[in-house]
Coordinates of C-alpha atoms in Angstrom, one line a residue:
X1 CA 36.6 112.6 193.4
X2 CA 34.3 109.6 194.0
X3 CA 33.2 107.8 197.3
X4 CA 36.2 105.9 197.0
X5 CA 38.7 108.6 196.8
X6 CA 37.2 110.4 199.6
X7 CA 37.6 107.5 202.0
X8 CA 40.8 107.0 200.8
X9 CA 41.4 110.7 201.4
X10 CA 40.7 110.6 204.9
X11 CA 41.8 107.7 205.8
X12 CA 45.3 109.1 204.7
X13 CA 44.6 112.0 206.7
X14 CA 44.0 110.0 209.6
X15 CA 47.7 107.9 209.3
X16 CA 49.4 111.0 208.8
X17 CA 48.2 113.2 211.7
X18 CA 49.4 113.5 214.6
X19 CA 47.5 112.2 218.2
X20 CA 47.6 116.1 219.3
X21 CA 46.1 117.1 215.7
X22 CA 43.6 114.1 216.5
X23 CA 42.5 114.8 219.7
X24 CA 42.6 118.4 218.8
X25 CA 39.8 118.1 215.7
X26 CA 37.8 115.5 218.1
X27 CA 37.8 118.6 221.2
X28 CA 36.3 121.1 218.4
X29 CA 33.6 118.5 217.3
X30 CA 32.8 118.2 220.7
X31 CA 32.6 122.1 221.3
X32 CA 30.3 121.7 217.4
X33 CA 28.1 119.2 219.0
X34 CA 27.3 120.9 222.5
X35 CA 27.0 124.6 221.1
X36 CA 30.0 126.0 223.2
X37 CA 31.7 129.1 221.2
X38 CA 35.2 127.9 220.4
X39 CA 37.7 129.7 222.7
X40 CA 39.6 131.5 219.9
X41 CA 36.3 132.9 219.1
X42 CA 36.0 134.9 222.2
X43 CA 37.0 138.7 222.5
X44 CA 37.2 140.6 225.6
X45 CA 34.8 141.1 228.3
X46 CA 31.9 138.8 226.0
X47 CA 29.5 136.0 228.3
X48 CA 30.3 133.1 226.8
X49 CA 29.6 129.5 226.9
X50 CA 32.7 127.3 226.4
X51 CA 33.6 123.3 227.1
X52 CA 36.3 121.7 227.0
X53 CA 38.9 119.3 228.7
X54 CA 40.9 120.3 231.6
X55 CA 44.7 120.4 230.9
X56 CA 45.7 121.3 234.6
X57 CA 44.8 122.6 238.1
X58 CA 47.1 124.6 240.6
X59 CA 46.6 126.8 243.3
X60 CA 47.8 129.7 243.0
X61 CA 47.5 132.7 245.8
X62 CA 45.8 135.6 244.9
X63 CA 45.9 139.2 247.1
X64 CA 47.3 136.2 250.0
X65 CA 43.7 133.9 249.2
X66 CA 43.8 130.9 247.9
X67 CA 42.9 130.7 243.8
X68 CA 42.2 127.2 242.4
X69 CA 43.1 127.4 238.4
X70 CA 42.6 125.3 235.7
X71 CA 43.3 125.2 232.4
X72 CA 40.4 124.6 229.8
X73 CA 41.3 123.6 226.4
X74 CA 38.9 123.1 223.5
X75 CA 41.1 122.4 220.5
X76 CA 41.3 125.8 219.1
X77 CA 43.0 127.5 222.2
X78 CA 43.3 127.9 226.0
X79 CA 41.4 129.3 228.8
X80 CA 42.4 129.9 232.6
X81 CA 39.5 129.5 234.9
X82 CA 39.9 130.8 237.8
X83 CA 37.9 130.6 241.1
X84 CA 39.0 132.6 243.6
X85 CA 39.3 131.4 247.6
X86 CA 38.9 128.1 246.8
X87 CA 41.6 125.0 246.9
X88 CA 39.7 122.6 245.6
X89 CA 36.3 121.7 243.6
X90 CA 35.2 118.4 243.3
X91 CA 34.9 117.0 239.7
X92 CA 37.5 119.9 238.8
X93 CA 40.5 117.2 237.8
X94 CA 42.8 117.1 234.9
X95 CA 40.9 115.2 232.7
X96 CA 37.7 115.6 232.7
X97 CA 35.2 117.6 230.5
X98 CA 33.8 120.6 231.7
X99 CA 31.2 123.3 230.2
X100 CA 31.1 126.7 231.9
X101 CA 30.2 129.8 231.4
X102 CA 31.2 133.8 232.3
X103 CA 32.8 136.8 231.2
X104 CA 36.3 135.9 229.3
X105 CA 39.0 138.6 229.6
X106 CA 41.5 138.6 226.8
X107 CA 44.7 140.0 227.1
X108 CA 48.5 140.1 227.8
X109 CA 48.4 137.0 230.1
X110 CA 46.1 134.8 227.4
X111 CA 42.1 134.0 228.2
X112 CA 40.8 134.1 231.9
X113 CA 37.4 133.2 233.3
X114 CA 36.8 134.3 236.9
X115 CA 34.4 132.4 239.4
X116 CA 32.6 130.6 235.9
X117 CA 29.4 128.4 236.6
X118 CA 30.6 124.9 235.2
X119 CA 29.2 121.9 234.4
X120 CA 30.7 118.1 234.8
X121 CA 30.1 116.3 231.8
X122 CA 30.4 112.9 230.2
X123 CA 33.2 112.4 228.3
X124 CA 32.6 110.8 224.5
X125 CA 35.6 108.7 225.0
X126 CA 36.5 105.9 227.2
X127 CA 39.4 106.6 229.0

């Protein structure tokens, strides 16, 4: 296929994917580009390095302590983070782009991150 055909290729691509398939491929370039490990990746009890976009935050009790949660998606998957006796970070918002790092647990419940170091960071959008 020439030049041609290729641009034509992905330019059909492009008009017949959906905005969640879109913003889904542009999340894992991002995760690509900064040298996160892509959540689906991960197996249980690794250190890893992940960013992403936050989805949501809630509080959630914990053993009758307060648990801020958020969920961290990259693209490929899903990851609670959880940080434990707090209600509130600042930066932490639905929204915003996020790297952090810690021990992942995989298992019934899906992914969780307890207490992970984080990192604000620009997003490669305007929004």
């Amino acid at each position: 296929m020439g030049k041609a055909g290729e641009l034509f290729s992905r330019v059909l691509q492009r008009l017949t994917s959906s905005n969640e398939d879109l913003e889904s491929a542009e999340l894992q370039k991002n995760v690509r580009d900064s040298g996160a490990r892509p959540i689906k990746q991960c197996k249980d009890r690794e250190v890893v390095d992940l960013a992403g976009t936050i989805a949501a935050v809630t509080i959630n009790p914990r053993g009758g302590h307060p648990a801020l949660e958020a969920e961290l998606r990259d693209g490929s998957g899903a990851v609670t983070l959880v940080w434990l006796g707090r209600r509130q970070i600042a930066g932490i918002d639905a929204g915003r782009s996020v790297r952090v790092s810690g021990r992942i647990s995989c298992g019934g419940e899906g992914r969780i991150m307890y207490n992970p170091r984080y990192e604000l960071i620009q997003s490669t959008h305007a929004g």
